[in-house]
PDB file of C-alpha atoms and ligand atoms in Angstrom:
ATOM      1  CA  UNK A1209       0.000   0.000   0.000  1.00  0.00           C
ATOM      2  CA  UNK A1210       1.204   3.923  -0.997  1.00  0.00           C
ATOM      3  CA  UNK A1211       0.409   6.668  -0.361  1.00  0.00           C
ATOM      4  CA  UNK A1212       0.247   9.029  -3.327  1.00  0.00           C
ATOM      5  CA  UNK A1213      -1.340  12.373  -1.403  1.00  0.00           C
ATOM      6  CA  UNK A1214      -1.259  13.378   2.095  1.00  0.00           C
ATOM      7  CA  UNK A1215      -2.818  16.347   4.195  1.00  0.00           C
ATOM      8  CA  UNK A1216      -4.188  17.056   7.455  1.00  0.00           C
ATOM      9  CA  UNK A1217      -6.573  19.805   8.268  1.00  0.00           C
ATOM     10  CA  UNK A1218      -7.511  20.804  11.733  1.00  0.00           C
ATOM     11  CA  UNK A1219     -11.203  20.883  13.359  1.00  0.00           C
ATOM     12  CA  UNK A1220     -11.731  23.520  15.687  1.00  0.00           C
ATOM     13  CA  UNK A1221     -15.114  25.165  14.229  1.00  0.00           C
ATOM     14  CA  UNK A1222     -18.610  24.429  13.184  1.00  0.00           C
ATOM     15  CA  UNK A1223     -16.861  25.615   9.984  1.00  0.00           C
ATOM     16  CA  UNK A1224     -13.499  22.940   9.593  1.00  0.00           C
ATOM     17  CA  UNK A1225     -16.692  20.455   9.174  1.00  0.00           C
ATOM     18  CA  UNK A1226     -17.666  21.972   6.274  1.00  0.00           C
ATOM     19  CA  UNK A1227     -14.155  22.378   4.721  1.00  0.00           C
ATOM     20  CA  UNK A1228     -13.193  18.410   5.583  1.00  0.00           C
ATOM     21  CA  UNK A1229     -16.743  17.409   4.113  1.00  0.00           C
ATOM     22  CA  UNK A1230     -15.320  19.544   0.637  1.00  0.00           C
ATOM     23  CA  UNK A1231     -11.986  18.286   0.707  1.00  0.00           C
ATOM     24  CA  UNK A1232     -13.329  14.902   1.396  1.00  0.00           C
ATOM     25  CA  UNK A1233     -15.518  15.295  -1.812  1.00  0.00           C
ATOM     26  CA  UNK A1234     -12.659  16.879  -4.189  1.00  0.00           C
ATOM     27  CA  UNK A1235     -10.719  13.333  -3.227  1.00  0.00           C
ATOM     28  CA  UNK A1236     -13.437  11.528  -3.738  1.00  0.00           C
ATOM     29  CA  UNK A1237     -13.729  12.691  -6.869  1.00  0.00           C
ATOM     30  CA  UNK A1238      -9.960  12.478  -8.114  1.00  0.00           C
ATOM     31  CA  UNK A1239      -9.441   8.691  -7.047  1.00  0.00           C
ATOM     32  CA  UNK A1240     -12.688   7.896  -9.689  1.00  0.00           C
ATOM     33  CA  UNK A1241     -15.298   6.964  -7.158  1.00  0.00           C
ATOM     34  CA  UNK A1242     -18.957   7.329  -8.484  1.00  0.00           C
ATOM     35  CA  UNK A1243     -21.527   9.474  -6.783  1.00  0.00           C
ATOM     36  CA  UNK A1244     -23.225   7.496  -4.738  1.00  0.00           C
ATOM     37  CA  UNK A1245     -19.809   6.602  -3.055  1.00  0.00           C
ATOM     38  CA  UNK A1246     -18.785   9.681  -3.037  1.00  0.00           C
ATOM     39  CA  UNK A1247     -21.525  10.289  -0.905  1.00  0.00           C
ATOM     40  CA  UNK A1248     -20.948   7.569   1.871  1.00  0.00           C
ATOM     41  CA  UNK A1249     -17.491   8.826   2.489  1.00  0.00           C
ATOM     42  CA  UNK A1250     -18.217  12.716   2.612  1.00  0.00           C
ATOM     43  CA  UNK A1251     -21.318  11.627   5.039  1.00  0.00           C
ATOM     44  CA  UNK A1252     -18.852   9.274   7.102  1.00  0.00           C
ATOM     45  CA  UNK A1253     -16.379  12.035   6.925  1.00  0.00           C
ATOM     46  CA  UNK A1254     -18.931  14.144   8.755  1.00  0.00           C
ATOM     47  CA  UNK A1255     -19.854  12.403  11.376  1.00  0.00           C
ATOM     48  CA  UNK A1256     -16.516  12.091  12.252  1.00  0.00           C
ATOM     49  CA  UNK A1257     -15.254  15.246  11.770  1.00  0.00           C
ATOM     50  CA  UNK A1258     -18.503  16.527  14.021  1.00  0.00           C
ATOM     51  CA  UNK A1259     -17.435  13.556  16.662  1.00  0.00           C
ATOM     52  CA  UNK A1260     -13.950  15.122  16.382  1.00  0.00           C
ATOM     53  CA  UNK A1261     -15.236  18.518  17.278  1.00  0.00           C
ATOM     54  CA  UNK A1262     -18.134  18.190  19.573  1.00  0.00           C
ATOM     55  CA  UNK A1263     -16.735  15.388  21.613  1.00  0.00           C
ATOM     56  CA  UNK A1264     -13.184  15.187  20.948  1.00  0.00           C
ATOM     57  CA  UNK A1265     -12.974  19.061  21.611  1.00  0.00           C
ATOM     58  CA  UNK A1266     -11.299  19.555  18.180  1.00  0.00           C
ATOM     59  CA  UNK A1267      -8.014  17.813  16.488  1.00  0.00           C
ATOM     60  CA  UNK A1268      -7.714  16.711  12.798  1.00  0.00           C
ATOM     61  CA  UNK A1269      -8.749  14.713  10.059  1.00  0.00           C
ATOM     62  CA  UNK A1270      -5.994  13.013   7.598  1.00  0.00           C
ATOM     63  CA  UNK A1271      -7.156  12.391   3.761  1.00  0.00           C
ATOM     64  CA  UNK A1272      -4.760   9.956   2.155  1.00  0.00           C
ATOM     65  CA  UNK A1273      -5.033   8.820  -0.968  1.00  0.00           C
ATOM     66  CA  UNK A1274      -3.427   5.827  -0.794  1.00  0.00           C
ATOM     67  CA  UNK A1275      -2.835   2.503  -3.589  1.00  0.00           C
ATOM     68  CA  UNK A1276      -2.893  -1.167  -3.310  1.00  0.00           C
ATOM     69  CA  UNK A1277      -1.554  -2.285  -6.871  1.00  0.00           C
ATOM     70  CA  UNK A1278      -4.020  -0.570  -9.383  1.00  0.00           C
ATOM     71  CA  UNK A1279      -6.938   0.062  -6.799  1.00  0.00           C
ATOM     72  CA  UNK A1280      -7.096   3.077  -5.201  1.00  0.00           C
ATOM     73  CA  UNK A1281      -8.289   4.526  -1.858  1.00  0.00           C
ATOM     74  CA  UNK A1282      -9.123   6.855  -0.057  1.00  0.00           C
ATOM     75  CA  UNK A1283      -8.268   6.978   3.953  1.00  0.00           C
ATOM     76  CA  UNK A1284      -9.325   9.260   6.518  1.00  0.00           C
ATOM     77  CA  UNK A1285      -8.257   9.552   9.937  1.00  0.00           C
ATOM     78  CA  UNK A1286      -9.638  11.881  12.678  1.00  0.00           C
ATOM     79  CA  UNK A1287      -7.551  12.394  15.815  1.00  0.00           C
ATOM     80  CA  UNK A1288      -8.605  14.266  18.839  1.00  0.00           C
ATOM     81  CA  UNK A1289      -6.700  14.780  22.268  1.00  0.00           C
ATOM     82  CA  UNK A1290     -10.589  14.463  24.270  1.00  0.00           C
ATOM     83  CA  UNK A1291     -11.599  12.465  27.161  1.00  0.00           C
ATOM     84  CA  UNK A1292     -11.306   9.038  25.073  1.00  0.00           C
ATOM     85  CA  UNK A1293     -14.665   6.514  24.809  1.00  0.00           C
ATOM     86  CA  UNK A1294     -14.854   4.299  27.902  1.00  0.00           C
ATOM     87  CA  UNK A1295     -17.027   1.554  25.723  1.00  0.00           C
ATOM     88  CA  UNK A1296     -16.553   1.660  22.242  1.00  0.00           C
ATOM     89  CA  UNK A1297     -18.694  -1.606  21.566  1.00  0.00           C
ATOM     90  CA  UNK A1298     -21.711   0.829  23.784  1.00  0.00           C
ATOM     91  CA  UNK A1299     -20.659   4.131  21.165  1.00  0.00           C
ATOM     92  CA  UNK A1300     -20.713   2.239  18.186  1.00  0.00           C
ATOM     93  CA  UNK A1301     -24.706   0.942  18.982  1.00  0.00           C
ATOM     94  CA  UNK A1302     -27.472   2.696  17.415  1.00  0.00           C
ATOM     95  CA  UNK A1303     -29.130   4.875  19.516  1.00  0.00           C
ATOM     96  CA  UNK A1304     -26.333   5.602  22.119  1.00  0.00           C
ATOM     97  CA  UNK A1305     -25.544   9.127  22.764  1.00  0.00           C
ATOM     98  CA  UNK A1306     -23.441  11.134  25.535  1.00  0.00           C
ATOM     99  CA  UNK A1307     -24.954  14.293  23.663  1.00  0.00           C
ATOM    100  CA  UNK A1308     -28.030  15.577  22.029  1.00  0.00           C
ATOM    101  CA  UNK A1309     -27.518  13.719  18.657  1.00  0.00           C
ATOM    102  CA  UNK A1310     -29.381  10.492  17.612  1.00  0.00           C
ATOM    103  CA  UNK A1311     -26.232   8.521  18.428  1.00  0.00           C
ATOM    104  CA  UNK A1312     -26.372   7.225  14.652  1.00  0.00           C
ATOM    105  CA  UNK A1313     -22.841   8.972  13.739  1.00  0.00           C
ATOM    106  CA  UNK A1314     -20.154   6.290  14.387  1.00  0.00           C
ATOM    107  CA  UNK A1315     -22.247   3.444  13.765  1.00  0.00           C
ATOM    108  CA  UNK A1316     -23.269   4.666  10.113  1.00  0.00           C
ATOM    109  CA  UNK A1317     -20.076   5.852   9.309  1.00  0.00           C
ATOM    110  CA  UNK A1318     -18.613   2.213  10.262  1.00  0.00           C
ATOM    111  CA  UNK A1319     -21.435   1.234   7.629  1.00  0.00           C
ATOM    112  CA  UNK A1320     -20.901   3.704   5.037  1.00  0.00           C
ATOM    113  CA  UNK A1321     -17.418   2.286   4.885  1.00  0.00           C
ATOM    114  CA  UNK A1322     -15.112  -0.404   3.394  1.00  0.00           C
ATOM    115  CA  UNK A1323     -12.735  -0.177   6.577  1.00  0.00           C
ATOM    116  CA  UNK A1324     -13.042   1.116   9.929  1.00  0.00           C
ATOM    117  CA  UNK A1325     -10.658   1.186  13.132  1.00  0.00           C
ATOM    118  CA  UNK A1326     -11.342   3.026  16.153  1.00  0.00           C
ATOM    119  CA  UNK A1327      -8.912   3.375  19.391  1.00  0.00           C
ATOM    120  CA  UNK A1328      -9.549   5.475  22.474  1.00  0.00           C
ATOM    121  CA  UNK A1329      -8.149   5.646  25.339  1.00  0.00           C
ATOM    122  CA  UNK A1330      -9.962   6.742  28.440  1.00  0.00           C
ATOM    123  CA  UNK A1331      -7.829  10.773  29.431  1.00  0.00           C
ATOM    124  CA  UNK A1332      -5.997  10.247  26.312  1.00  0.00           C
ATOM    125  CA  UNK A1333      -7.781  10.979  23.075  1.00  0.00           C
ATOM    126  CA  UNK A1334      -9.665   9.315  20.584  1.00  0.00           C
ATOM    127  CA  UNK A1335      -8.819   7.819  16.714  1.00  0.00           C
ATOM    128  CA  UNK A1336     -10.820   6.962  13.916  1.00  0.00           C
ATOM    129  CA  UNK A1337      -9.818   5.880  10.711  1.00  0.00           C
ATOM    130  CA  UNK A1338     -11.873   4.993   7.381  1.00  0.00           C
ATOM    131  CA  UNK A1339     -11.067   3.662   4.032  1.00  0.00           C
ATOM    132  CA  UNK A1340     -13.019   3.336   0.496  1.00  0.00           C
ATOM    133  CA  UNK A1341     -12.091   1.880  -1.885  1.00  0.00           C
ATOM    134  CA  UNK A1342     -12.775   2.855  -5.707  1.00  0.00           C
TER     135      UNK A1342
HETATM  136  N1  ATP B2585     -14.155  11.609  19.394  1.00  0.00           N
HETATM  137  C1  ATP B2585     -14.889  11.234  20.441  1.00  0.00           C
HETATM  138  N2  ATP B2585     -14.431  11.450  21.715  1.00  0.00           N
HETATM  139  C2  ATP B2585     -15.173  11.076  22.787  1.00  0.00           C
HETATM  140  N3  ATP B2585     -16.383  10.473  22.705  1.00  0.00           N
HETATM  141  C3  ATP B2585     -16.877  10.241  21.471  1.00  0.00           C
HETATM  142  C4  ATP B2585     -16.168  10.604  20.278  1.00  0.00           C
HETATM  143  N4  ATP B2585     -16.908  10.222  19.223  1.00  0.00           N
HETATM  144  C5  ATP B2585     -18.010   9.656  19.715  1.00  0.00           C
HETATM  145  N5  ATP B2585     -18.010   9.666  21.060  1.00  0.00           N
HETATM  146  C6  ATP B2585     -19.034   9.101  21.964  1.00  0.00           C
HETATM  147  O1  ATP B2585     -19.779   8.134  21.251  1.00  0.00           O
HETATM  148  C7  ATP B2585     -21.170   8.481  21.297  1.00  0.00           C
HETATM  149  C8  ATP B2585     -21.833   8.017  20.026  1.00  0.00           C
HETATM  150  O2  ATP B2585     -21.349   8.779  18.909  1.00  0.00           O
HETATM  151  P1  ATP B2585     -22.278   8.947  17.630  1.00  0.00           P
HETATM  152  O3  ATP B2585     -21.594   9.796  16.639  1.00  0.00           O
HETATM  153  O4  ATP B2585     -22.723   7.578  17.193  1.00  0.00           O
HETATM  154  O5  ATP B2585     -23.567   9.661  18.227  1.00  0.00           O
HETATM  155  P2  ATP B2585     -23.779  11.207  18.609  1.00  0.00           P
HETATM  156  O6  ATP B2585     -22.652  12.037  18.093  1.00  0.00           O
HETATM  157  O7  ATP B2585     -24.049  11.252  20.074  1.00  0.00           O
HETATM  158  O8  ATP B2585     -25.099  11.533  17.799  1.00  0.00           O
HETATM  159  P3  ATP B2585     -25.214  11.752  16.211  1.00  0.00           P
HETATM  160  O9  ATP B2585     -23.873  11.479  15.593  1.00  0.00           O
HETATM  161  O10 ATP B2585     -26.247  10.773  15.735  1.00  0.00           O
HETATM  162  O11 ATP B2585     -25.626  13.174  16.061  1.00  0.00           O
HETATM  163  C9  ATP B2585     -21.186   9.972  21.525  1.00  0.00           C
HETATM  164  O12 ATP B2585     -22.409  10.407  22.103  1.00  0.00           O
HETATM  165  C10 ATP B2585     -20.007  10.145  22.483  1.00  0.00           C
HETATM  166  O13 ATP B2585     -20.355   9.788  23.785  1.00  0.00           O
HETATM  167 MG1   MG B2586     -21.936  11.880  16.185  1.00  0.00          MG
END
């Protein structure tokens, strides 16, 4: 696997979201996936960048474009320095919110994705990466 483009961009406003979900959607675009893909990842992308945010207290999301032989990728990675997930098995359930949301974010974007890894650590931070592949 290679990684052919690389860039972070911080979340720290409503507003980040917005840029990721564009950026997400401009790579998207430029590794050939269709529009109904697209779609999956920039909605994934969203979730996570709002988990990142609202949760997390801010931190960044990574867009690689990475390679495996002739198929192409794209992988995203959100970081945050927040108060971690206690029980990521209880997070990932429908339904199950700290917050106000519908507690639908990390559980669809796990579905609206070809890959998905998640680490946390309780006082340390939280880590979420996704991948689609064209
Ligand atoms: N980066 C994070 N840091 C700490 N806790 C998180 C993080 N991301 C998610 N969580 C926890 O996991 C729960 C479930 O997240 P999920 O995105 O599924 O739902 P939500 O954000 O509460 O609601 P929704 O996304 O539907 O608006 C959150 O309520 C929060 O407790
Ligand atoms: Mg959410």
């Amino acid at each position: 696997m290679i990684v052919t483009r690389d860039d972070t961009l911080q979340i720290r406003v409503s507003d980040d979201v917005v840029k990721v979900r564009q950026e997400v959607r401009t790579r998207a675009i430029e590794i050939g996936l269709g529009l109904v893909d697209q779609t999956k990842i920039v909605t994934a992308a969203s979730e996570l960048a709002r988990n990142t945010l609202d949760y997390g207290g801010g931190g960044t999301a990574r867009l690689q474009i990475i390679q495996n032989g002739l198929r192409k990728g794209l992988r995203l990675t959100f970081e945050d320095k927040g108060p971690g997930i206690p029980d990521i098995d209880l997070a990932l359930s429908d339904g199950y919110s700290t917050g106000s949301g519908l507690g639908l974010g990390l559980g669809g974007a796990k579905r609206l994705s070809n890959e998905f890894t998640i680490t946390s650590i309780v006082g340390e931070g939280t880590r979420v990466s996704i991948t689609r592949w064209k």
